[in-house]
Tab-separated table of C-alpha atoms in Angstrom:
chain	number	residue	atom	x	y	z
S	1	MET	CA	85.207	-40.376	-18.235
S	2	GLU	CA	87.037	-42.365	-15.151
S	3	THR	CA	90.074	-43.486	-16.577
S	4	ILE	CA	90.604	-39.502	-17.716
S	5	LEU	CA	90.129	-38.680	-13.623
S	6	LEU	CA	92.624	-41.123	-12.513
S	7	PHE	CA	95.286	-39.785	-14.917
S	8	CYS	CA	94.584	-35.824	-13.684
S	9	CYS	CA	93.504	-36.262	-10.467
S	10	LYS	CA	96.186	-39.784	-9.214
S	11	SER	CA	98.887	-37.986	-6.946
S	12	CYS	CA	95.129	-36.905	-5.043
S	13	LEU	CA	94.172	-39.792	-4.928
S	14	LYS	CA	96.418	-42.117	-4.579
S	15	GLY	CA	97.405	-43.160	-1.217
S	16	GLY	CA	97.774	-46.553	0.978
S	17	ASP	CA	98.946	-49.625	0.385
S	18	SER	CA	97.568	-51.775	-3.142
S	19	LYS	CA	99.343	-54.862	-1.610
S	20	GLU	CA	97.407	-55.104	1.427
S	21	TYR	CA	94.213	-56.993	0.715
S	22	TYR	CA	96.424	-59.669	-1.393
S	23	GLU	CA	98.119	-60.570	1.268
S	24	VAL	CA	95.457	-60.051	3.879
S	25	LEU	CA	93.484	-63.881	1.500
S	26	GLY	CA	97.571	-64.571	1.500
S	27	PHE	CA	99.571	-63.957	-2.099
S	28	THR	CA	102.638	-62.342	-1.977
S	29	ASN	CA	101.516	-60.820	-5.622
S	30	ASN	CA	98.853	-59.294	-8.127
S	31	ASN	CA	99.048	-62.220	-10.398
S	32	VAL	CA	97.113	-64.277	-9.699
S	33	SER	CA	92.747	-64.435	-11.160
S	34	THR	CA	89.520	-63.901	-9.989
S	35	ASP	CA	88.911	-68.151	-9.138
S	36	GLU	CA	91.271	-67.698	-6.862
S	37	ILE	CA	90.562	-64.566	-5.187
S	38	LYS	CA	87.393	-66.210	-4.471
S	39	LYS	CA	89.248	-69.871	-3.942
S	40	ALA	CA	91.189	-68.239	-1.009
S	41	TYR	CA	88.503	-66.517	0.459
S	42	LYS	CA	86.219	-69.455	1.254
S	43	LYS	CA	89.624	-71.065	2.670
S	44	ILE	CA	90.343	-68.457	4.777
S	45	SER	CA	86.756	-66.614	5.481
S	46	LEU	CA	85.353	-70.485	6.872
S	47	SER	CA	88.399	-70.550	9.335
S	48	LEU	CA	88.146	-66.997	10.415
S	49	HIS	CA	84.526	-67.466	11.155
S	50	PRO	CA	82.980	-66.044	14.528
S	51	ASP	CA	80.678	-69.760	14.154
S	52	LYS	CA	83.601	-71.927	13.150
S	53	LEU	CA	85.415	-70.162	15.787
S	54	ALA	CA	82.928	-70.964	18.100
S	55	GLN	CA	83.090	-74.608	17.138
S	56	ARG	CA	86.699	-74.538	18.227
S	57	GLY	CA	86.378	-73.420	21.577
S	58	ILE	CA	88.259	-70.179	20.601
S	59	GLU	CA	87.140	-67.769	22.222
S	60	ILE	CA	85.849	-64.589	20.159
S	61	THR	CA	87.497	-60.841	20.882
S	62	GLN	CA	87.389	-57.593	19.021
S	63	GLU	CA	90.655	-58.626	16.808
S	64	HIS	CA	88.757	-61.922	15.878
S	65	LYS	CA	86.207	-59.332	13.999
S	66	ASN	CA	88.033	-57.275	12.446
S	67	GLN	CA	90.652	-59.461	11.051
S	68	PHE	CA	87.540	-61.568	9.274
S	69	LEU	CA	85.818	-58.058	8.501
S	70	LYS	CA	89.261	-57.463	7.036
S	71	VAL	CA	88.841	-60.776	4.804
S	72	LYS	CA	85.474	-59.910	3.478
S	73	GLU	CA	86.388	-56.313	2.234
S	74	ALA	CA	89.617	-57.575	0.660
S	75	HIS	CA	87.467	-60.361	-1.547
S	76	ASP	CA	84.590	-57.676	-2.120
S	77	VAL	CA	87.091	-54.956	-3.585
S	78	LEU	CA	89.780	-57.364	-5.785
S	79	SER	CA	86.393	-60.099	-6.646
S	80	ASP	CA	85.298	-57.114	-8.579
S	81	PRO	CA	87.359	-56.474	-11.884
S	82	ARG	CA	86.958	-52.233	-11.187
S	83	ARG	CA	87.209	-52.209	-8.238
S	84	ARG	CA	89.936	-54.407	-8.853
S	85	ARG	CA	91.950	-52.205	-11.420
S	86	LEU	CA	91.349	-48.618	-9.581
S	87	TYR	CA	92.845	-51.024	-6.174
S	88	ASP	CA	95.575	-51.775	-8.120
S	89	GLN	CA	95.965	-47.889	-9.190
S	90	LEU	CA	95.074	-45.791	-5.945
S	91	GLY	CA	95.705	-48.514	-2.697
S	92	ALA	CA	93.036	-48.893	-0.843
S	93	SER	CA	92.503	-45.648	0.914
S	94	GLY	CA	93.104	-43.659	-2.623
S	95	LEU	CA	89.902	-46.402	-3.516
S	96	LYS	CA	87.301	-45.055	-1.156
S	97	LEU	CA	88.614	-40.814	-1.726
S	98	LEU	CA	86.956	-41.832	-5.479
S	99	GLU	CA	84.240	-43.826	-3.796
S	100	SER	CA	82.882	-42.263	-1.209
S	101	PRO	CA	84.194	-38.538	-2.233
S	102	THR	CA	81.124	-36.773	0.337
S	103	GLU	CA	83.466	-38.366	3.303
S	104	VAL	CA	86.587	-37.569	1.417
S	105	ASN	CA	88.829	-35.304	3.909
S	106	PRO	CA	90.142	-32.892	2.782
S	107	THR	CA	93.824	-33.784	4.659
S	108	ASP	CA	93.867	-36.874	3.138
S	109	ILE	CA	93.760	-35.721	-0.244
S	110	ILE	CA	96.779	-33.400	0.591
S	111	LYS	CA	99.023	-36.366	1.759
S	112	ASN	CA	98.572	-38.014	-0.709
S	113	PHE	CA	99.807	-35.294	-2.737
S	114	GLN	CA	102.342	-34.191	-1.206
S	115	ASN	CA	103.413	-38.287	-0.670
S	116	ASN	CA	102.758	-38.608	-4.354
S	117	GLN	CA	105.504	-36.303	-5.834
S	118	THR	CA	106.257	-38.731	-8.737
S	119	ASP	CA	102.354	-38.596	-9.593
S	120	ARG	CA	102.783	-34.875	-9.261
S	121	ASN	CA	105.453	-33.979	-11.376
S	122	ILE	CA	104.205	-35.998	-14.563
S	123	MET	CA	100.462	-33.976	-13.593
S	124	LEU	CA	102.541	-30.570	-13.583
S	125	LEU	CA	104.141	-32.043	-16.955
S	126	VAL	CA	100.979	-32.744	-18.698
S	127	ILE	CA	99.475	-29.753	-17.542
S	128	LEU	CA	101.971	-27.732	-18.412
S	129	LEU	CA	102.173	-29.429	-22.053
S	130	ILE	CA	98.186	-28.989	-22.241
S	131	PHE	CA	98.559	-25.518	-22.018
S	132	ALA	CA	101.161	-24.548	-24.420
S	133	SER	CA	99.070	-26.642	-26.789
S	134	LEU	CA	96.458	-24.636	-26.258
S	135	PHE	CA	98.812	-21.546	-26.495
S	136	VAL	CA	100.332	-21.911	-29.575
S	137	LEU	CA	96.860	-22.450	-31.681
S	138	PRO	CA	95.967	-19.119	-31.684
S	139	VAL	CA	98.724	-17.799	-32.009
S	140	LEU	CA	99.882	-19.581	-34.769
S	141	PHE	CA	96.554	-19.460	-36.139
S	142	SER	CA	96.343	-15.736	-35.711
S	143	LEU	CA	99.391	-15.046	-37.181
S	144	LYS	CA	97.659	-16.797	-41.012
S	145	CYS	CA	94.951	-15.181	-40.740
S	146	ASP	CA	96.882	-11.870	-40.272
S	147	GLY	CA	99.617	-12.495	-43.621
S	148	ASP	CA	102.465	-12.477	-41.198
S	149	ILE	CA	103.317	-16.989	-41.778
S	150	ASP	CA	101.206	-17.564	-45.108
S	151	SER	CA	103.914	-19.535	-46.684
S	152	VAL	CA	103.141	-22.302	-43.429
S	153	PRO	CA	100.626	-24.328	-45.085
S	154	TRP	CA	97.450	-24.819	-42.767
S	155	LEU	CA	97.661	-28.727	-42.265
S	156	ALA	CA	101.174	-27.632	-40.530
S	157	LEU	CA	99.619	-24.896	-38.784
S	158	TRP	CA	97.077	-27.381	-37.224
S	159	THR	CA	100.537	-29.921	-34.957
S	160	PRO	CA	98.627	-29.036	-31.666
S	161	MET	CA	95.724	-29.713	-32.593
S	162	TRP	CA	96.622	-32.520	-34.942
S	163	ILE	CA	98.469	-34.081	-30.840
S	164	VAL	CA	95.006	-32.899	-29.427
S	165	ASP	CA	93.275	-35.530	-31.993
S	166	ALA	CA	95.902	-38.377	-31.714
S	167	VAL	CA	94.773	-38.664	-27.803
S	168	LEU	CA	90.891	-38.120	-28.530
S	169	PHE	CA	91.766	-40.873	-31.252
S	170	ILE	CA	93.667	-42.637	-29.145
S	171	SER	CA	90.715	-42.854	-25.654
S	172	SER	CA	88.047	-43.623	-28.180
S	173	ILE	CA	89.201	-47.016	-29.213
S	174	ALA	CA	90.691	-47.718	-25.851
S	175	LEU	CA	87.258	-47.197	-24.136
S	176	PHE	CA	85.911	-50.603	-26.563
S	177	THR	CA	89.334	-52.729	-24.293
S	178	LEU	CA	87.261	-50.831	-21.013
S	179	SER	CA	84.949	-53.271	-18.733
S	180	ASN	CA	83.246	-51.448	-16.687
S	181	LYS	CA	80.744	-54.375	-15.468
S	182	ASN	CA	81.788	-57.076	-13.414
S	183	GLU	CA	82.368	-60.348	-14.586
S	184	ASP	CA	80.211	-62.201	-12.150
S	185	ASP	CA	76.735	-59.862	-13.047
S	186	GLU	CA	74.144	-61.443	-13.535
S	187	ASN	CA	71.118	-59.452	-12.647
S	188	ASP	CA	67.921	-59.765	-15.765
S	189	ASN	CA	69.697	-56.485	-17.282
S	190	LYS	CA	72.952	-58.000	-18.129
S	191	ALA	CA	72.197	-57.332	-21.638
S	192	ASN	CA	70.327	-54.339	-22.511
S	193	ASP	CA	73.523	-52.960	-20.242
S	194	ASN	CA	76.104	-53.604	-22.201
S	195	ASP	CA	74.168	-52.710	-25.581
S	196	ILE	CA	74.163	-49.398	-24.097
S	197	SER	CA	77.832	-49.405	-23.407
S	198	LEU	CA	78.912	-50.032	-26.998
S	199	LEU	CA	76.559	-48.785	-28.236
S	200	SER	CA	77.904	-45.274	-26.184
S	201	LYS	CA	81.624	-46.575	-27.257
S	202	LEU	CA	80.374	-47.170	-30.899
S	203	ASN	CA	79.137	-43.403	-30.972
S	204	ASN	CA	81.908	-42.118	-29.820
S	205	PHE	CA	83.935	-43.716	-31.966
S	206	ILE	CA	82.489	-42.297	-34.453
S	207	SER	CA	81.392	-38.939	-33.776
S	208	THR	CA	85.913	-38.610	-32.863
S	209	VAL	CA	86.503	-39.327	-36.116
S	210	LEU	CA	83.735	-36.939	-37.583
S	211	PHE	CA	85.900	-34.635	-35.588
S	212	ILE	CA	89.055	-35.421	-37.295
S	213	LEU	CA	87.629	-35.635	-40.614
S	214	ILE	CA	86.538	-32.265	-40.501
S	215	GLN	CA	88.980	-30.377	-39.788
S	216	VAL	CA	91.440	-33.164	-42.784
S	217	PHE	CA	88.831	-31.367	-45.193
S	218	ILE	CA	88.345	-28.273	-44.136
S	219	LEU	CA	92.511	-27.933	-43.954
S	220	ILE	CA	93.647	-29.477	-47.257
S	221	ARG	CA	90.708	-27.263	-48.703
S	222	LEU	CA	92.506	-24.077	-47.275
S	223	ASP	CA	95.532	-25.310	-48.321
S	224	HIS	CA	94.309	-26.069	-51.790
S	225	VAL	CA	95.364	-29.933	-51.857
S	226	ILE	CA	91.712	-30.172	-52.898
S	227	GLY	CA	89.096	-27.702	-55.175
S	228	TRP	CA	85.915	-30.143	-53.589
S	229	ASN	CA	82.999	-27.420	-53.612
S	230	TRP	CA	82.814	-26.927	-49.905
S	231	PHE	CA	79.031	-28.578	-49.509
S	232	LYS	CA	80.948	-31.583	-50.731
S	233	VAL	CA	83.887	-30.337	-47.868
S	234	PHE	CA	81.477	-29.780	-45.237
S	235	ILE	CA	79.595	-33.520	-44.988
S	236	PRO	CA	81.897	-35.032	-42.879
S	237	TRP	CA	80.467	-31.484	-40.456
S	238	PHE	CA	76.485	-32.075	-42.248
S	239	ILE	CA	76.823	-36.542	-40.440
S	240	TYR	CA	78.536	-34.826	-37.621
S	241	GLU	CA	76.002	-32.452	-36.281
S	242	GLY	CA	73.202	-34.964	-37.417
S	243	LEU	CA	74.657	-37.141	-35.027
S	244	TRP	CA	74.488	-35.586	-31.527
S	245	ILE	CA	70.764	-34.852	-33.345
S	246	ILE	CA	69.689	-38.471	-33.501
S	247	ASN	CA	71.533	-38.274	-30.061
S	248	PHE	CA	69.886	-35.781	-27.663
S	249	LEU	CA	66.719	-36.304	-29.443
S	250	PRO	CA	64.734	-39.085	-27.614
S	251	GLY	CA	65.819	-37.005	-24.507
S	252	SER	CA	64.035	-33.785	-26.020
S	253	ILE	CA	60.724	-35.102	-26.695
S	254	ILE	CA	60.024	-37.986	-24.080
S	255	TYR	CA	56.806	-37.410	-21.863
S	256	ILE	CA	57.882	-36.637	-18.061
S	257	LYS	CA	54.889	-37.126	-15.425
S	258	LYS	CA	54.586	-34.863	-12.858
S	259	PRO	CA	54.947	-36.953	-9.641
S	260	ASP	CA	51.799	-38.791	-8.096
S	261	PHE	CA	52.556	-37.622	-3.979
S	262	ASP	CA	48.985	-39.458	-3.227
S	263	SER	CA	49.325	-42.824	-5.007
S	264	LEU	CA	53.058	-42.656	-2.902
S	265	ALA	CA	51.555	-41.553	0.948
S	266	LYS	CA	48.593	-44.524	0.148
S	267	ASN	CA	51.160	-47.251	-1.059
S	268	LEU	CA	53.597	-46.478	2.141
S	269	VAL	CA	50.385	-46.642	4.481
S	270	ASN	CA	49.608	-50.142	3.175
S	271	GLN	CA	52.645	-51.091	3.473
S	272	SER	CA	52.839	-53.492	6.938
S	273	ASP	CA	57.005	-52.691	6.838
S	274	ILE	CA	56.653	-49.973	7.958
S	275	GLU	CA	55.586	-48.513	11.384
S	276	HIS	CA	52.411	-45.748	12.519
S	277	ASN	CA	55.365	-42.729	13.127
S	278	ASP	CA	57.674	-44.504	10.193
S	279	ILE	CA	55.030	-43.339	7.628
S	280	ASN	CA	55.765	-39.487	7.294
S	281	ASP	CA	59.192	-39.760	7.235
S	282	GLU	CA	59.373	-42.497	4.710
S	283	ILE	CA	56.810	-39.811	2.703
S	284	ILE	CA	57.938	-37.185	2.953
S	285	LEU	CA	62.219	-39.474	2.185
S	286	GLU	CA	59.947	-40.529	-1.016
S	287	LYS	CA	58.606	-37.725	-2.165
S	288	MET	CA	62.135	-35.648	-2.072
S	289	LYS	CA	63.384	-38.586	-4.183
S	290	LEU	CA	60.951	-38.328	-6.272
S	291	GLU	CA	60.970	-34.289	-6.229
S	292	THR	CA	64.490	-34.748	-8.031
S	293	ILE	CA	63.907	-37.356	-10.158
S	294	TYR	CA	60.744	-35.036	-12.037
S	295	PHE	CA	63.588	-31.662	-11.021
S	296	ASP	CA	66.372	-33.336	-13.307
S	297	LEU	CA	64.314	-35.513	-16.138
S	298	LYS	CA	63.063	-32.026	-16.894
S	299	LEU	CA	66.192	-30.380	-16.345
S	300	ASN	CA	67.716	-32.446	-18.875
S	301	GLN	CA	64.493	-32.114	-21.366
S	302	LEU	CA	65.819	-28.395	-21.948
S	303	ASP	CA	69.353	-28.959	-22.130
S	304	SER	CA	68.283	-31.484	-24.653
S	305	GLN	CA	66.287	-29.002	-26.853
S	306	GLN	CA	68.689	-26.656	-26.092
S	307	LYS	CA	71.494	-28.985	-27.538
S	308	ILE	CA	69.267	-29.868	-30.873
S	309	LEU	CA	68.804	-26.263	-31.177
S	310	PHE	CA	72.376	-25.481	-30.954
S	311	TYR	CA	73.560	-27.808	-33.547
S	312	LEU	CA	70.849	-26.923	-35.917
S	313	PHE	CA	72.126	-23.593	-35.685
S	314	ARG	CA	75.973	-25.078	-36.938
S	315	ILE	CA	74.101	-27.187	-39.785
S	316	TRP	CA	72.823	-23.654	-40.849
S	317	GLN	CA	75.929	-22.261	-40.795
S	318	ALA	CA	77.672	-25.027	-42.575
S	319	ILE	CA	75.294	-24.275	-45.178
S	320	PHE	CA	76.084	-20.404	-44.641
S	321	LEU	CA	79.235	-20.605	-45.018
S	322	ALA	CA	79.620	-22.573	-48.222
S	323	LEU	CA	77.044	-21.092	-50.240
S	324	GLN	CA	79.303	-17.339	-49.238
S	325	LEU	CA	83.213	-19.437	-50.026
S	326	ASN	CA	81.636	-21.883	-53.018
S	327	GLY	CA	80.820	-18.067	-54.542
S	328	SER	CA	76.977	-18.764	-54.831
S	329	VAL	CA	75.594	-15.675	-53.437
S	330	SER	CA	77.898	-12.350	-52.282
S	331	TRP	CA	76.436	-11.492	-48.636
S	332	ASN	CA	77.760	-8.864	-46.204
S	333	TRP	CA	79.472	-10.868	-43.577
S	334	GLY	CA	77.111	-10.407	-40.906
S	335	LEU	CA	74.327	-11.962	-43.376
S	336	VAL	CA	76.894	-14.704	-43.100
S	337	PHE	CA	76.842	-15.176	-39.182
S	338	LEU	CA	72.689	-14.675	-38.841
S	339	PRO	CA	73.151	-17.975	-37.872
S	340	ILE	CA	74.998	-16.733	-34.996
S	341	TRP	CA	72.347	-14.085	-34.402
S	342	THR	CA	70.012	-16.291	-33.759
S	343	TYR	CA	71.722	-19.136	-32.271
S	344	LEU	CA	72.488	-16.332	-29.325
S	345	PHE	CA	69.210	-15.166	-29.146
S	346	THR	CA	67.224	-18.265	-28.506
S	347	GLU	CA	70.566	-18.982	-25.707
S	348	TYR	CA	69.166	-15.477	-23.820
S	349	VAL	CA	65.497	-17.449	-24.078
S	350	PHE	CA	66.606	-20.429	-22.992
S	351	ILE	CA	68.574	-18.801	-19.971
S	352	PHE	CA	64.787	-16.528	-19.585
S	353	VAL	CA	63.319	-20.023	-18.906
S	354	TYR	CA	64.988	-21.053	-16.653
S	355	ARG	CA	65.436	-16.899	-14.831
S	356	SER	CA	61.764	-17.494	-14.862
S	357	TRP	CA	61.132	-20.529	-13.416
S	358	GLY	CA	63.164	-20.344	-10.853
S	359	PHE	CA	61.757	-16.975	-9.942
S	360	LYS	CA	58.079	-19.299	-10.195
S	361	THR	CA	59.572	-21.563	-7.580
S	362	LEU	CA	60.274	-19.181	-5.150
S	363	LYS	CA	57.444	-17.811	-5.519
S	364	GLU	CA	55.063	-21.033	-4.379
S	365	ILE	CA	57.063	-21.404	-1.779
S	366	ILE	CA	55.408	-20.366	1.383
S	367	ILE	CA	58.020	-20.539	5.528
S	368	THR	CA	55.928	-19.283	7.587
S	369	ASP	CA	58.422	-20.776	10.493
S	370	GLU	CA	61.691	-20.645	9.554
S	371	MET	CA	63.013	-23.310	12.374
S	372	LYS	CA	60.164	-25.486	10.644
S	373	VAL	CA	60.847	-25.525	6.694
S	374	ASP	CA	59.347	-28.128	4.612
S	375	PRO	CA	61.562	-30.256	3.305
S	376	ILE	CA	59.801	-30.914	-0.460
S	377	ASP	CA	60.171	-26.129	0.036
S	378	ALA	CA	63.868	-26.219	1.174
S	379	LEU	CA	64.823	-29.013	-2.314
S	380	HIS	CA	62.629	-26.599	-3.958
S	381	TYR	CA	64.177	-23.491	-2.644
S	382	LYS	CA	67.976	-25.378	-3.467
S	383	GLN	CA	66.356	-26.126	-7.532
S	384	ALA	CA	65.217	-22.707	-8.038
S	385	SER	CA	68.351	-21.204	-6.179
S	386	ASP	CA	70.455	-23.364	-8.830
S	387	LEU	CA	68.734	-22.554	-11.917
S	388	ILE	CA	68.898	-19.207	-10.875
S	389	SER	CA	72.699	-18.899	-9.955
S	390	SER	CA	73.110	-20.408	-13.210
S	391	SER	CA	71.316	-18.069	-15.708
S	392	ASN	CA	73.160	-15.615	-14.297
S	393	THR	CA	76.352	-17.592	-14.316
S	394	SER	CA	75.113	-18.616	-18.431
S	395	CYS	CA	74.379	-14.945	-19.266
S	396	PHE	CA	77.222	-13.235	-18.027
S	397	LEU	CA	79.529	-16.569	-19.705
S	398	LEU	CA	78.143	-15.254	-23.382
S	399	ILE	CA	79.625	-11.832	-23.496
S	400	ILE	CA	82.470	-13.454	-24.570
S	401	PRO	CA	80.573	-15.579	-28.366
S	402	VAL	CA	78.916	-12.433	-28.674
S	403	TYR	CA	82.124	-9.749	-27.895
S	404	MET	CA	83.682	-12.292	-30.784
S	405	ALA	CA	81.141	-12.645	-33.703
S	406	ILE	CA	81.039	-9.069	-33.656
S	407	LEU	CA	85.027	-8.684	-34.046
S	408	LEU	CA	84.498	-11.506	-36.322
S	409	VAL	CA	82.025	-10.016	-38.437
S	410	SER	CA	84.105	-6.712	-39.090
S	411	ARG	CA	87.905	-8.566	-38.967
S	412	LEU	CA	85.544	-10.250	-41.934
S	413	GLN	CA	84.121	-6.929	-44.098
S	414	LEU	CA	86.667	-4.642	-42.795
S	415	SER	CA	89.922	-6.686	-42.065
S	416	ALA	CA	90.927	-3.985	-39.742
S	417	PHE	CA	93.007	-5.312	-37.332
S	418	SER	CA	94.702	-8.044	-35.734
S	419	THR	CA	92.558	-11.737	-35.203
S	420	PHE	CA	94.873	-11.174	-32.158
S	421	ILE	CA	91.760	-8.473	-30.469
S	422	ILE	CA	89.267	-10.882	-31.669
S	423	LEU	CA	91.393	-14.035	-29.454
S	424	LEU	CA	91.596	-11.476	-27.124
S	425	PRO	CA	89.240	-13.348	-24.494
S	426	ILE	CA	90.393	-17.086	-24.886
S	427	PHE	CA	93.990	-15.322	-24.645
S	428	ILE	CA	92.537	-13.953	-21.048
S	429	ILE	CA	90.830	-17.279	-20.024
S	430	LEU	CA	93.818	-19.228	-20.584
S	431	GLY	CA	96.479	-17.241	-18.338
S	432	CYS	CA	94.169	-16.964	-15.380
S	433	SER	CA	93.574	-20.902	-15.567
S	434	CYS	CA	97.058	-21.583	-16.004
S	435	CYS	CA	98.226	-19.151	-12.987
S	436	CYS	CA	95.148	-20.355	-10.918
S	437	ILE	CA	96.644	-24.272	-11.341
S	438	PHE	CA	99.668	-23.907	-10.792
S	439	CYS	CA	99.051	-21.445	-7.898
S	440	GLY	CA	98.042	-23.615	-5.751
S	441	VAL	CA	99.600	-26.770	-6.540
S	442	ILE	CA	102.436	-24.791	-5.511
S	443	SER	CA	100.383	-24.225	-2.419
S	444	LEU	CA	98.405	-27.322	-2.069
S	445	ALA	CA	102.518	-28.794	-1.602
S	446	ASN	CA	102.969	-26.526	1.330
S	447	VAL	CA	100.863	-27.116	2.973
S	448	ASP	CA	100.851	-27.902	6.525
S	449	THR	CA	99.223	-31.024	7.045
S	450	ASP	CA	99.436	-31.030	11.301
S	451	GLU	CA	97.785	-27.854	11.413
S	452	LEU	CA	95.001	-28.606	9.034
S	453	GLU	CA	93.490	-31.540	10.873
S	454	GLN	CA	94.275	-29.958	14.385
S	455	ALA	CA	91.504	-26.879	12.297
S	456	TYR	CA	89.045	-30.255	11.070
């Protein structure tokens, strides 16, 4: 994910000299090992340490302190493989922007974007290619379904998606070569962290392969290259959905214990290192932390349950499609897509659950004085507002799949209109997104940063 972020946003993040830290430690290039960096740091830090300077009778100035801190900062970055890789790509200011996004000054991002013309042009070209491929595929798909390009085989028509699949496949392999661990990390949980990381990479690779196989099997069946039973064609699909169900199953059934604030207060009171005047503040901070963790866990649990149902409905849909395409049944297409109707109904049920949770939380909040709002109540208010807001958005967005499902059934049952009408929401979304992105890029490239800095 970090690699994708860097590729897409490098023009905004890249800033500052990526050789400064190496020069601070006495190197002329970045082709040095971690051991060499440590040795250079040890040597230079000893010579610049305030105690050593005092022993030599040198008066310590602010410049000496800044120089010592700079050397330490350079060592901290270059001795960490991940941070060093980011520094080599983005420079010092770019690394700080990536690591501390809450402290980002918008003018710094805009300046970087305006100065990195090559990266900006590459980003625009990539965006253009992505949107072009996204537009081409539904257009070709519609033409094929409408019978306008019957002579073109499905495998050839799917070329834009093969490009996307190739990128996904290469990315899934590249994940195995990337290390997000500090090679000097020797804590007790290192083995477990690496196991989880490897499992995640392996899962991503397997799911990517299955995703590509689903397309290959379906397309060669549609082109009559093979005459398999549709249940056999859908085998990768069944495995793919089952894999995701297994991934989300632990999070959906985990027991989440509600925070025990009474025990928390007693433990903090008994801690001798906390002064009496700060106990209440510490209790409030810990309560907010535990409440946030509890809320996130409950939200993740509901999300996992929702996704498991989604994958189960897709398996159900694959079974119904196989029965219909094999000729085992001759149902109305509205019945064949019963899993879709059930899924859409379930989505509205989950929206109702989220909204009810949000409104119930709001009712439990009691604000007697707007000037003295309890921090816990303020946190609950924000959480409830987010739940209601996301529910409203989801309710609106579900109109799109409902519209497409109804038209798809009508198209299959009646064949009275073009496939372009079914895919109309996709064209509208892609068109609006493309226009917004390019207008935003053009605007950022022409912003007067001096006036913006004065405004801030």
